[in-house]
Amino acid sequence: MTSPVDSSVLDLAPVLPVVVLSDPSDAVPLARALVAGGLPAIEVTLRTPAALDAIRAIAAEVPEAVVGAGTVITPGQVAECGAAGARFLVSPGWTDGLLAAMSASGLPYLPGVSTASEVVALLERGVREMKFFPAEAAGGTAYLRSLAGPLPQARFCPTGGIGAGNAGEYLALANVGCVGGSWMVPGDAVAARDWGRVEELARAAAGLRDAGAGCR
């Protein structure tokens, strides 16, 4: 199993690219473009049959990337992702069984939450870093700002409905470490294998850290 990341996933970059790949041969050039643009952490979602092969390829051929697995929803997937070389795990939600498997894997993980009760339940279990999903539909920046007062120990990676236009608003929040999104890997660019465009979009996204920090 690949060793986990040395620091928090939330602190690797301001934006965590959420990548859906149908062709595993696109994984390596896509990852290299994202890393060149300043986004080393990459979440490959388990939404296609190519996902595990894509994770394997990135882990083996792009050592400067920190590749993780997203849409992890079963304990079996936790084991498969670890064996493929994933260095962190992201889930849209959680159960006690899934949480136990992710914890036992030794990899950093971001379980998904969308309510205050779910956040409290995770804090009770010692988990302080979470995915807030679906961010916009679940209340967006106003909801996260409201959570910061009573639950300041929780930190989030909001994902869902976030793009270049509103990412900075999320990053300006004290309880947001990074945001997740796919706007720097648009489907048409991936289909055309326009890795130069992906790199440009990644570079712009990487610059959002300074923009967000300036508003905190």
Coordinates of C-alpha atoms in Angstrom, one line a residue:
M1 CA 0.0 0.0 0.0
T2 CA 1.2 3.5 -0.8
S3 CA 2.2 5.6 2.1
P4 CA -0.2 8.4 3.1
V5 CA 0.5 12.1 2.6
D6 CA 2.7 13.7 5.2
S7 CA 0.4 16.7 5.8
S8 CA -3.4 17.3 5.7
V9 CA -5.0 16.8 2.4
L10 CA -6.8 20.1 3.0
D11 CA -3.4 21.9 3.0
L12 CA -1.9 20.5 -0.2
A13 CA -3.5 23.1 -2.5
P14 CA -6.5 25.4 -2.5
V15 CA -8.3 23.3 -5.0
L16 CA -8.7 19.5 -5.2
P17 CA -9.4 18.5 -8.8
V18 CA -12.2 16.0 -9.0
V19 CA -11.4 13.9 -12.0
V20 CA -13.7 11.4 -13.9
L21 CA -11.8 9.4 -16.5
S22 CA -13.2 7.0 -19.0
D23 CA -9.8 6.2 -20.6
P24 CA -7.0 5.3 -18.2
S25 CA -4.5 6.3 -20.8
D26 CA -5.5 9.9 -20.2
A27 CA -4.6 9.7 -16.5
V28 CA -0.8 10.3 -16.6
P29 CA -0.8 13.3 -19.0
L30 CA -3.8 14.8 -17.1
A31 CA -2.0 14.4 -13.8
R32 CA 1.2 15.9 -15.2
A33 CA -0.8 19.0 -16.4
L34 CA -2.5 19.5 -13.1
V35 CA 0.8 19.2 -11.2
A36 CA 2.5 21.6 -13.6
G37 CA -0.3 24.1 -12.9
G38 CA 0.2 23.9 -9.2
L39 CA -2.4 21.3 -8.1
P40 CA -0.6 18.2 -6.9
A41 CA -3.5 16.6 -5.1
I42 CA -5.9 14.8 -7.5
E43 CA -9.1 13.0 -6.6
V44 CA -9.9 10.3 -9.2
T45 CA -13.6 9.3 -8.6
L46 CA -14.8 5.7 -8.7
R47 CA -17.5 6.6 -11.2
T48 CA -16.1 4.7 -14.1
P49 CA -14.5 1.3 -14.6
A50 CA -11.3 3.1 -15.6
A51 CA -10.8 4.7 -12.1
L52 CA -8.6 2.1 -10.4
D53 CA -6.4 1.8 -13.5
A54 CA -6.1 5.6 -13.6
I55 CA -5.0 5.7 -10.0
R56 CA -2.4 2.9 -10.5
A57 CA -1.0 4.8 -13.5
I58 CA -0.7 8.1 -11.7
A59 CA 0.8 6.5 -8.6
A60 CA 3.4 4.7 -10.7
E61 CA 4.3 7.4 -13.2
V62 CA 3.6 10.8 -11.7
P63 CA 5.4 10.6 -8.3
E64 CA 5.0 14.4 -7.7
A65 CA 1.2 13.9 -7.7
V66 CA -0.7 13.0 -4.6
V67 CA -3.4 10.8 -6.1
G68 CA -6.5 9.9 -4.1
A69 CA -9.8 8.1 -4.7
G70 CA -13.2 9.7 -4.5
T71 CA -16.8 8.4 -4.4
V72 CA -15.6 5.7 -2.0
I73 CA -18.8 4.2 -0.6
T74 CA -17.9 0.6 0.5
P75 CA -15.3 -1.0 2.7
G76 CA -14.3 -3.1 -0.3
Q77 CA -13.5 -0.1 -2.3
V78 CA -11.3 1.2 0.5
A79 CA -9.1 -1.9 0.1
E80 CA -9.1 -1.7 -3.7
C81 CA -8.1 1.9 -3.7
G82 CA -5.3 1.4 -1.2
A83 CA -3.9 -1.5 -3.3
A84 CA -4.1 0.7 -6.4
G85 CA -1.9 3.3 -4.8
A86 CA -4.4 5.9 -3.6
R87 CA -2.8 8.1 -1.0
F88 CA -6.1 9.5 0.4
L89 CA -9.8 8.7 0.3
V90 CA -12.9 10.8 -0.2
S91 CA -16.5 9.8 0.3
P92 CA -19.8 11.6 -0.4
G93 CA -21.2 10.4 3.0
W94 CA -20.4 7.8 5.7
T95 CA -21.6 4.9 7.7
D96 CA -19.9 3.4 10.8
G97 CA -18.7 0.5 8.6
L98 CA -17.2 2.7 5.9
L99 CA -15.6 5.0 8.5
A100 CA -14.0 2.0 10.3
A101 CA -12.6 0.7 7.0
M102 CA -11.2 4.1 6.0
S103 CA -9.6 4.5 9.5
A104 CA -8.1 1.0 9.4
S105 CA -6.6 1.7 5.9
G106 CA -4.0 4.1 7.5
L107 CA -4.8 6.6 4.7
P108 CA -6.1 10.2 5.3
Y109 CA -9.7 10.4 4.5
L110 CA -12.5 13.0 4.1
P111 CA -15.9 11.6 4.9
G112 CA -18.8 13.5 3.5
V113 CA -21.2 15.5 5.6
S114 CA -24.1 17.9 4.9
T115 CA -25.7 18.5 8.3
A116 CA -24.5 19.7 11.7
S117 CA -25.5 16.4 13.3
E118 CA -23.2 14.5 10.9
V119 CA -20.4 16.9 11.8
V120 CA -20.9 16.4 15.5
A121 CA -21.0 12.6 15.0
L122 CA -17.7 12.6 13.3
L123 CA -16.1 14.9 15.9
E124 CA -17.3 12.5 18.5
R125 CA -15.4 9.8 16.7
G126 CA -12.2 11.9 16.5
V127 CA -12.6 13.0 12.9
R128 CA -12.0 16.7 12.3
E129 CA -11.5 17.0 8.6
M130 CA -14.5 16.4 6.3
K131 CA -15.9 16.8 2.8
F132 CA -19.0 19.2 2.8
F133 CA -21.2 17.8 0.0
P134 CA -23.2 18.8 -1.9
A135 CA -21.9 22.2 -0.9
E136 CA -24.2 24.6 -2.8
A137 CA -27.3 22.5 -2.4
A138 CA -26.6 22.0 1.3
G139 CA -26.4 25.7 2.1
G140 CA -23.1 26.9 0.7
T141 CA -20.9 29.4 2.3
A142 CA -23.7 30.7 4.6
Y143 CA -24.1 27.2 6.1
L144 CA -20.4 26.7 6.6
R145 CA -20.1 30.1 8.2
S146 CA -22.8 29.2 10.6
L147 CA -21.0 26.0 11.6
A148 CA -17.8 27.8 12.4
G149 CA -19.2 29.3 15.6
P150 CA -20.3 26.2 17.5
L151 CA -18.0 23.7 15.7
P152 CA -14.7 25.6 15.1
Q153 CA -12.7 22.4 15.3
A154 CA -14.2 21.0 12.1
R155 CA -12.4 21.8 8.8
F156 CA -13.9 21.2 5.4
C157 CA -13.3 20.6 1.7
P158 CA -16.6 21.8 0.1
T159 CA -17.5 20.1 -3.1
G160 CA -20.6 20.2 -5.3
G161 CA -21.6 23.2 -7.4
I162 CA -18.3 25.0 -6.9
G163 CA -16.5 26.6 -9.8
A164 CA -14.1 29.4 -10.6
G165 CA -16.7 32.0 -10.0
N166 CA -17.5 31.1 -6.3
A167 CA -14.5 29.1 -5.1
G168 CA -12.9 32.2 -3.7
E169 CA -15.9 32.8 -1.5
Y170 CA -15.5 29.4 0.1
L171 CA -11.7 29.7 0.5
A172 CA -12.3 32.9 2.4
L173 CA -13.9 31.0 5.2
A174 CA -11.8 30.1 8.2
N175 CA -13.1 26.5 8.4
V176 CA -12.4 25.7 4.7
G177 CA -9.0 24.2 3.9
C178 CA -9.6 23.7 0.2
V179 CA -12.4 23.2 -2.3
G180 CA -13.1 20.4 -4.7
G181 CA -14.2 20.9 -8.2
S182 CA -13.8 19.8 -11.8
W183 CA -13.8 23.1 -13.7
M184 CA -10.0 22.8 -14.4
V185 CA -10.6 19.5 -16.1
P186 CA -13.5 20.2 -18.5
G187 CA -14.8 17.3 -20.4
D188 CA -14.1 18.8 -23.8
A189 CA -10.5 19.5 -22.9
V190 CA -10.0 16.0 -21.7
A191 CA -11.7 14.5 -24.8
A192 CA -9.4 16.7 -27.0
R193 CA -6.4 15.8 -24.8
D194 CA -5.8 19.5 -24.6
W195 CA -3.4 19.3 -21.6
G196 CA -2.1 22.8 -22.1
R197 CA -5.6 24.1 -21.4
V198 CA -5.9 21.9 -18.3
E199 CA -2.5 23.3 -17.1
E200 CA -3.7 26.9 -17.6
L201 CA -6.9 26.3 -15.8
A202 CA -5.1 24.5 -13.0
R203 CA -2.7 27.4 -12.6
A204 CA -5.5 29.9 -12.3
A205 CA -7.2 27.6 -9.7
A206 CA -3.9 27.3 -7.7
G207 CA -3.8 31.1 -7.5
L208 CA -7.1 31.1 -5.5
R209 CA -5.2 30.3 -2.3
D210 CA -3.9 33.9 -2.1
A211 CA -7.2 35.4 -3.1
G212 CA -9.0 33.4 -0.5
A213 CA -6.4 34.1 2.3
G214 CA -6.7 37.8 1.7
C215 CA -10.3 37.8 2.6
R216 CA -10.1 35.8 5.8

